[in-house]
Short mmCIF file of C-alpha atoms in Angstrom, two decimals:
data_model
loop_
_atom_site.label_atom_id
_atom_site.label_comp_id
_atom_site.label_asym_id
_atom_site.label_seq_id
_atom_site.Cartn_x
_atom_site.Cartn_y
_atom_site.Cartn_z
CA UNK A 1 -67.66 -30.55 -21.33
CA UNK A 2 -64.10 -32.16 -22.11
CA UNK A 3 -64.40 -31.49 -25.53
CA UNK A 4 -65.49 -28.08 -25.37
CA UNK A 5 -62.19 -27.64 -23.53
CA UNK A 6 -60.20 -29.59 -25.84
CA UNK A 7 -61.44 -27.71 -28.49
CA UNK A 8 -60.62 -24.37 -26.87
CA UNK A 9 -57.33 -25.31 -26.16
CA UNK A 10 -56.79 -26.54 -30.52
CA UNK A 11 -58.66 -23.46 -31.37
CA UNK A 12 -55.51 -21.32 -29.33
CA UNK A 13 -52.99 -23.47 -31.45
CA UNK A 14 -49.66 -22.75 -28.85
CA UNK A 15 -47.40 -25.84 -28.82
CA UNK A 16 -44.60 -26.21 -26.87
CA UNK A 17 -42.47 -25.33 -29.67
CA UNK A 18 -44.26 -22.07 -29.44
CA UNK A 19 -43.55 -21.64 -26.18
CA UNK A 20 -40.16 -22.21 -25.98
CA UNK A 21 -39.79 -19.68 -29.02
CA UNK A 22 -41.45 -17.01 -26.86
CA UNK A 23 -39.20 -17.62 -24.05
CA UNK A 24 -36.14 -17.22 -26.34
CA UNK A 25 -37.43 -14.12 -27.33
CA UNK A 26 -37.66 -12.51 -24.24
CA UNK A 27 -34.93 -14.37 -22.57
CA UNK A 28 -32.18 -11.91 -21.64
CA UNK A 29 -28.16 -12.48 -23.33
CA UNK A 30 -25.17 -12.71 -20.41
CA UNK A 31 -22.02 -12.37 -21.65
CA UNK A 32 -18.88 -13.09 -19.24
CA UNK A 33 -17.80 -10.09 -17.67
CA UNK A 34 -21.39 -8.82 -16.76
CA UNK A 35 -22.43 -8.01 -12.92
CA UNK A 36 -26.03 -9.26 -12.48
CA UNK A 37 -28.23 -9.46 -9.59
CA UNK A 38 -29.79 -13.35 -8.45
CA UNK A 39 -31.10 -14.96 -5.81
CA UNK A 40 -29.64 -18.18 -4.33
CA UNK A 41 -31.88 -21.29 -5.79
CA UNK A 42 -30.55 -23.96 -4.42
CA UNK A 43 -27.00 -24.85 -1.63
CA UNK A 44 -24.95 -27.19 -2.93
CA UNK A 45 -21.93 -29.23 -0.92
CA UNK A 46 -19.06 -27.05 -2.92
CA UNK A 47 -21.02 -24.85 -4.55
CA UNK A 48 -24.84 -22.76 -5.04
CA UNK A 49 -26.97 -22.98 -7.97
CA UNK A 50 -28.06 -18.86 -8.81
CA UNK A 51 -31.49 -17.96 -10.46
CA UNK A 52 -30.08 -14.83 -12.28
CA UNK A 53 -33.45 -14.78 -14.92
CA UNK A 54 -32.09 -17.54 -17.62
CA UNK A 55 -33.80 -20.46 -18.86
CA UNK A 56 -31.32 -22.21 -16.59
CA UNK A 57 -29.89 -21.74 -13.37
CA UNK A 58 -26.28 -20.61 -13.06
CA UNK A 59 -23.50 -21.88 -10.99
CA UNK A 60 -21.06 -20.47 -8.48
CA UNK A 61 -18.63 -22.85 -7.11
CA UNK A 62 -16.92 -22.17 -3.19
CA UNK A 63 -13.87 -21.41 -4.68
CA UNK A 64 -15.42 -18.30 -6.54
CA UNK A 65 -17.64 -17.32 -3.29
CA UNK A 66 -14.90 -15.17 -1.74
CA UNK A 67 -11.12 -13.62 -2.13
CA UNK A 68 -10.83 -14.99 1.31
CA UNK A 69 -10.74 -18.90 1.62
CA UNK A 70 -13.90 -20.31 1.86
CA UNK A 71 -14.41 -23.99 3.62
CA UNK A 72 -18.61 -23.72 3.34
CA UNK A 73 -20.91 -22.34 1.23
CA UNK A 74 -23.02 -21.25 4.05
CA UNK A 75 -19.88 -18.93 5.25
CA UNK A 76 -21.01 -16.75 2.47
CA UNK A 77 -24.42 -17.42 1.23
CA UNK A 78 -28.14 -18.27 2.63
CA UNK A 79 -30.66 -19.81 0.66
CA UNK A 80 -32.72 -16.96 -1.24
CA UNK A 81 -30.32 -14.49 -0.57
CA UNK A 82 -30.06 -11.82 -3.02
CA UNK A 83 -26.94 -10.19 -4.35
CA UNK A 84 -24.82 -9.21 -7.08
CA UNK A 85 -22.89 -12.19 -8.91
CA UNK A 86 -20.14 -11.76 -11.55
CA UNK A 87 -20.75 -14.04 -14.57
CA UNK A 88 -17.08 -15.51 -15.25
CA UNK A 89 -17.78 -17.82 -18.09
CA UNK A 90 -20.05 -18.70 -21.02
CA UNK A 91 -22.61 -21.35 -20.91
CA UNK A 92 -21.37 -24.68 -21.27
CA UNK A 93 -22.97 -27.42 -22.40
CA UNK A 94 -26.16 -27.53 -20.53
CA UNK A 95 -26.74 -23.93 -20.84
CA UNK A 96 -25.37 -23.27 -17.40
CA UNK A 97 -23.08 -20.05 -16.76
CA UNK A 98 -20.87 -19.88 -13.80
CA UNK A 99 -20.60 -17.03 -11.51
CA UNK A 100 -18.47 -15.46 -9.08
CA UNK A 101 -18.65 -12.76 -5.96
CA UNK A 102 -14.51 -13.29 -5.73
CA UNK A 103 -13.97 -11.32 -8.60
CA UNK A 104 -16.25 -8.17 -7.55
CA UNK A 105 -14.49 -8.51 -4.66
CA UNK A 106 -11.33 -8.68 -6.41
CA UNK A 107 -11.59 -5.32 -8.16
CA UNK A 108 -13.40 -3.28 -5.36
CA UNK A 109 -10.35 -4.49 -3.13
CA UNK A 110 -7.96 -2.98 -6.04
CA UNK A 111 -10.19 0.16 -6.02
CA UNK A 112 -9.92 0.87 -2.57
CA UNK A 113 -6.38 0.57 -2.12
CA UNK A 114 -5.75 2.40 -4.82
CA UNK A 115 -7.80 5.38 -2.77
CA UNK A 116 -5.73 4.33 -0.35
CA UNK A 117 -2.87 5.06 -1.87
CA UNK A 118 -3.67 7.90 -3.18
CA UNK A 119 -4.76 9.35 0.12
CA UNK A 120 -1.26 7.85 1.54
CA UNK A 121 -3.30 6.37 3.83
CA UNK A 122 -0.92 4.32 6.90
CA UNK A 123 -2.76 1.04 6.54
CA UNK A 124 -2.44 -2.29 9.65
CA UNK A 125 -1.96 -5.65 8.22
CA UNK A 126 -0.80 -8.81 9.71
CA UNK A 127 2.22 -10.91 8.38
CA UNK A 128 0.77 -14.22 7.24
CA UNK A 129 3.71 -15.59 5.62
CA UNK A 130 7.89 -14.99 4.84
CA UNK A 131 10.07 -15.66 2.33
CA UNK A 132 13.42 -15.21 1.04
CA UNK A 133 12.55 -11.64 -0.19
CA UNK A 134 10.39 -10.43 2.57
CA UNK A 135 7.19 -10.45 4.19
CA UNK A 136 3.53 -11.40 2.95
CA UNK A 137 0.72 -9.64 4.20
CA UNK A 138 -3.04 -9.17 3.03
CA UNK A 139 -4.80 -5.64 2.29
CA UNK A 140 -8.38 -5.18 1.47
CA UNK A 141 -8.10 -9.02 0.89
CA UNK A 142 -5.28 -9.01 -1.43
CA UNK A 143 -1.68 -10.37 -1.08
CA UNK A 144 0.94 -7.90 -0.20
CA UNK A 145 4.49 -8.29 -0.22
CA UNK A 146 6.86 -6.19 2.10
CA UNK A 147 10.34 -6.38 0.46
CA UNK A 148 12.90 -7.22 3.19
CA UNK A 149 14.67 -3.58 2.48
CA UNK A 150 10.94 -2.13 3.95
CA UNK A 151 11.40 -4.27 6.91
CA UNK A 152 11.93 -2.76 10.03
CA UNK A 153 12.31 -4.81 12.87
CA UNK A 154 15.20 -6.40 14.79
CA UNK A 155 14.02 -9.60 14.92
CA UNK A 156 14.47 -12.06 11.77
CA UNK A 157 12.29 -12.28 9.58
CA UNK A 158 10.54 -15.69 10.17
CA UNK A 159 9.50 -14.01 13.60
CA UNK A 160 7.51 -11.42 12.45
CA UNK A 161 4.75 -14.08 11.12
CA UNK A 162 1.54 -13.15 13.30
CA UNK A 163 2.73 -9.98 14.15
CA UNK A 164 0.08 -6.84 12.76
CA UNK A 165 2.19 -4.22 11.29
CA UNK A 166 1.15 -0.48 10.01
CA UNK A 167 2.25 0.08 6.45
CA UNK A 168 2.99 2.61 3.85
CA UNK A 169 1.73 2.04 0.17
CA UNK A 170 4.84 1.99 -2.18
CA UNK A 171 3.33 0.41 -5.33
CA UNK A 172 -0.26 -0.39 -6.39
CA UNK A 173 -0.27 -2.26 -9.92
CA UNK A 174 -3.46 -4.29 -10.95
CA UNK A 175 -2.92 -5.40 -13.84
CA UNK A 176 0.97 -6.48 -12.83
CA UNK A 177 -1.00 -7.79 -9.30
CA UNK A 178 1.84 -6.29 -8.02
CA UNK A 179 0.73 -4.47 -4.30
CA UNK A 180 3.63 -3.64 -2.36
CA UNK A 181 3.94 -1.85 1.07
CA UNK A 182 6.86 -0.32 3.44
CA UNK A 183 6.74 -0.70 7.19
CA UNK A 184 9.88 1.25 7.49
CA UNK A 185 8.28 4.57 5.81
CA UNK A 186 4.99 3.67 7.99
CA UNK A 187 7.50 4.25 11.15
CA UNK A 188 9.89 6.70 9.53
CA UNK A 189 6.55 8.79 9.10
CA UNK A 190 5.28 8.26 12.28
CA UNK A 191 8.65 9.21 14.01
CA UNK A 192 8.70 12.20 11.61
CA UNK A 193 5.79 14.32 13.15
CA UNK A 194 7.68 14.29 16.38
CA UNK A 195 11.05 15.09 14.44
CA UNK A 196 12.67 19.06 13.12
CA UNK A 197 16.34 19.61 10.97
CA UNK A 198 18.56 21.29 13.07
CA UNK A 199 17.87 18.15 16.21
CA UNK A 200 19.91 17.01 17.88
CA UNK A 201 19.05 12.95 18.95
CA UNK A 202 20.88 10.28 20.44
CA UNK A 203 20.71 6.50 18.39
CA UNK A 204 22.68 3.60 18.09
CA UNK A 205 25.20 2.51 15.25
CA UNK A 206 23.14 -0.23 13.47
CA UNK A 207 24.87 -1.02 10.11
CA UNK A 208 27.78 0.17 8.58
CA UNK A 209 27.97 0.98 4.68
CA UNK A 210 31.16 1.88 2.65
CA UNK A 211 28.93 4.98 1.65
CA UNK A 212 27.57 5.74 5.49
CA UNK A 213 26.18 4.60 8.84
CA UNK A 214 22.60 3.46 9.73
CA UNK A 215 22.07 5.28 12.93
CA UNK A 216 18.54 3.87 15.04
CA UNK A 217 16.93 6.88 16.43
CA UNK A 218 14.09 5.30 18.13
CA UNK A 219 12.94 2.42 16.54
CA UNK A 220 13.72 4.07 13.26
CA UNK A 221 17.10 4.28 10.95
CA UNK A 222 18.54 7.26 9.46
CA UNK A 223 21.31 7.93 7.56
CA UNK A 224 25.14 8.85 8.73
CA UNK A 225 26.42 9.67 5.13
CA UNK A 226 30.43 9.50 5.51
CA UNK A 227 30.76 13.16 3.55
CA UNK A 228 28.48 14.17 7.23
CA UNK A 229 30.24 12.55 9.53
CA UNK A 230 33.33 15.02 9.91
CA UNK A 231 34.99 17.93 7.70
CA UNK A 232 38.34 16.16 7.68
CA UNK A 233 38.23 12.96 5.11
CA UNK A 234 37.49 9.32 5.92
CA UNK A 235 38.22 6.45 4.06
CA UNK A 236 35.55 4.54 5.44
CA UNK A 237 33.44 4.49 8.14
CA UNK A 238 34.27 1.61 9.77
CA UNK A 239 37.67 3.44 10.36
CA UNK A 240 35.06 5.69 12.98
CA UNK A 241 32.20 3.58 13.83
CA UNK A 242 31.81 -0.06 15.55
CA UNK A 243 28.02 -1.57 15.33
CA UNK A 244 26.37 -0.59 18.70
CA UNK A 245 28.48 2.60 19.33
CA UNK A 246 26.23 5.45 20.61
CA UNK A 247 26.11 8.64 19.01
CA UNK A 248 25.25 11.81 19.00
CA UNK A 249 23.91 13.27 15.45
CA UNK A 250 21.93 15.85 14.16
CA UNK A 251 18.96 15.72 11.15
CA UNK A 252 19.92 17.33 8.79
CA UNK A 253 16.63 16.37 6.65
CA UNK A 254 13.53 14.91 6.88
CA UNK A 255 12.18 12.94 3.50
CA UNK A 256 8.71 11.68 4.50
CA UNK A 257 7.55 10.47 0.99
CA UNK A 258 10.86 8.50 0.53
CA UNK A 259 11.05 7.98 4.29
CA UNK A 260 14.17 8.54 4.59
CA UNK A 261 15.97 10.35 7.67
CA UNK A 262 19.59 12.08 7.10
CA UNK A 263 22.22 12.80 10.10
CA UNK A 264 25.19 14.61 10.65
CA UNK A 265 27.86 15.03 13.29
CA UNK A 266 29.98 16.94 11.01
CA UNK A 267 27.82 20.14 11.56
CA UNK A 268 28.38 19.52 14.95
CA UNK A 269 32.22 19.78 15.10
CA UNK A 270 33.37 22.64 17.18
CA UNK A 271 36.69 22.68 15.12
CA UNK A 272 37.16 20.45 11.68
CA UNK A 273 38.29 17.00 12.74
CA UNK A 274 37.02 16.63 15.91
CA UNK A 275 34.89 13.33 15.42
CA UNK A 276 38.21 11.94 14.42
CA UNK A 277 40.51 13.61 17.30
CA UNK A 278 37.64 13.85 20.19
CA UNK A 279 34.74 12.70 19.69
CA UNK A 280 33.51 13.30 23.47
CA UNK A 281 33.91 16.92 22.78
CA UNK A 282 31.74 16.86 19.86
CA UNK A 283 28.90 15.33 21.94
CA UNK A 284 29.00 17.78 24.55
CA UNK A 285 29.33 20.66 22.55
CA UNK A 286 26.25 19.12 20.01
CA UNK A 287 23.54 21.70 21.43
CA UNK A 288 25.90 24.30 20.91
CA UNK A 289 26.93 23.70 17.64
CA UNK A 290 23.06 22.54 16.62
CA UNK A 291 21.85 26.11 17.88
CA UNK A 292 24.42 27.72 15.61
CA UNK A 293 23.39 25.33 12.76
CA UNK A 294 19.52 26.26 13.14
CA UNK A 295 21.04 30.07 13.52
CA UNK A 296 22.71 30.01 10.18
CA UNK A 297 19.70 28.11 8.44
CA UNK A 298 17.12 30.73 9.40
CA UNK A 299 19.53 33.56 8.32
CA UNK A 300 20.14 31.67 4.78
CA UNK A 301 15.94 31.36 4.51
CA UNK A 302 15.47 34.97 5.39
CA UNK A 303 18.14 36.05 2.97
CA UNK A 304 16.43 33.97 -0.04
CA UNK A 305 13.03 35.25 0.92
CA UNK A 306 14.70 39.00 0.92
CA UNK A 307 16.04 38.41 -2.01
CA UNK A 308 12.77 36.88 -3.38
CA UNK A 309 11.06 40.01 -2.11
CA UNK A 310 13.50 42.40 -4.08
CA UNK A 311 13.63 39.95 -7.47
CA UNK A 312 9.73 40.93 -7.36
CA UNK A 313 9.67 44.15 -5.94
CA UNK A 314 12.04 44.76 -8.83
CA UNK A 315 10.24 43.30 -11.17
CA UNK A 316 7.46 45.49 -10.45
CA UNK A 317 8.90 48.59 -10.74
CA UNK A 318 10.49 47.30 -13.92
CA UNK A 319 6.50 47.19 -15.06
CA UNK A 320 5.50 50.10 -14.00
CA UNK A 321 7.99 51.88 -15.42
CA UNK A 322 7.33 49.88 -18.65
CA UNK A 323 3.85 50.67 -18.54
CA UNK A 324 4.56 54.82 -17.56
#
């Protein structure tokens, strides 16, 4: 009976060297850069061997299992769990590829923020980190850097660590890895909607500029220009102004994509001069002279519309009588 079977087996003549042949025939090609699916073989202290279908099994070590810091294996992956794998390098030389979920992770973070930013979506991070510059904060998983001109908070710097911030997209780059983010246009934004031209508020002299005065309205700073702070001329503004001095100003504008907020007392002079000769008087005429200011403003857009109107009306006629 043995040798019936060994003679069955001759008479089907497949060696091993056959075999392995066959498999290399039918044995898929990865290339680095490919997204495959596998299932996890086997956990490994810093690291999980992958069955993704080779002849071998493939490798992803912990530092590759997240874009988030990863102390475990088991923080990420069970054992015959399947899921995609990115295959970041070539076999080496036992045949084994290594893998990675970071890096799908990496580029679906860049996608979405990039939808985020072109939504200009207000986003809520928390600083994790300061430096020199600015702030550091983490989006979608990714490192984000507030510069310290974006920054608006009292406080220094070094205090804000901890603290969860909402946040304006000013700059998405991938392939600089540049993501950077504004928490004053978040608030400038926010303190819009509740904000017209023609305003008046009271704020706070925060900084003074040769070219102006930051004025905080609220938890947010706009901008005293010194050609809007009075008809008559001013050297400088710190020939007006002390830091802290409470003011009176009106907007003037309203820049939500540049977040930027622009004042003026000048409009609100009763008679050229007066922030330089009484400045009381100019506060408690500001409604006043505001009222006139929105007065004039709506006359000046109805006049442009008319004139809009007659330009076409105009041309119109100018057709018709082309076409008569």
């Amino acid at each position: 009976m043995l040798s019936q079977k060994t003679t069955a087996i001759k008479d089907i003549g497949f060696t091993h060297e056959d075999f392995a042949a066959l498999l290399d025939k039918y044995d898929y090609h990865f290339s680095p850069g490919d997204i495959v699916a596998g299932t996890v073989f086997s956990m490994e202290p810093r690291g999980a061997l992958i069955d993704i279908g080779a002849k071998t099994a493939a490798y992803i070590p912990i530092q590759e299992m997240s874009i988030n810091r990863v102390d475990d294996p088991g923080e990420v992956l069970q054992q015959n769990e399947t899921r995609e794998f990115f295959i970041l390098t070539d076999e080496n030389e036992d045949g084994q590829l290594t893998l990675s979920i970071r890096r799908i992770e990496y580029m679906r973070a860049w996608e979405r923020v990039r939808q985020l930013q072109a939504e200009d979506a207000t986003v809520r991070s928390s600083v994790f980190a300061t430096n020199r510059g600015g702030a550091l904060v983490r989006i979608e998983g990714l490192r984000g850097f507030i510069p310290g001109s974006h920054i608006s908070a009292r406080q220094p710097k070094e205090d804000l660590v901890g603290q969860d911030l909402p946040l304006k997209f000013l700059e998405v780059d991938e392939d600089r890895n540049r993501l950077v983010l504004s928490h004053r246009r978040a608030l400038v934004e926010r303190k819009m909607n509740g904000l017209e031209v023609g305003e008046v508020v009271i704020g706070s002299v925060r900084g003074i500029k040769p070219y102006g005065a930051f004025i905080d309205i609220g938890g947010v700073s706009g901008l005293l220009h010194i050609s809007e702070i009075s008809h008559d001329h001013i050297d400088t503004p710190h020939s007006v102004f002390n830091v802290n001095d409470e003011l009176k100003v009106m907007i003037i504008d309203l820049d939500a994509e540049r977040g930027r907020i622009s004042l003026s007392t000048k409009q609100l002079e009763p008679e050229p001069g007066d922030m330089l000769k009484n400045r009381d008087l100019v506060f408690d005429k500001a409604e006043e002279m505001a009222q006139k200011y929105r007065e004039k403003m709506k006359q000046q857009a109805q006049a442009e519309s008319g004139s809009s109107d007659s330009d076409y009306n105009s041309s119109e006629e100018s057709v018709s009588a082309t076409e008569d």
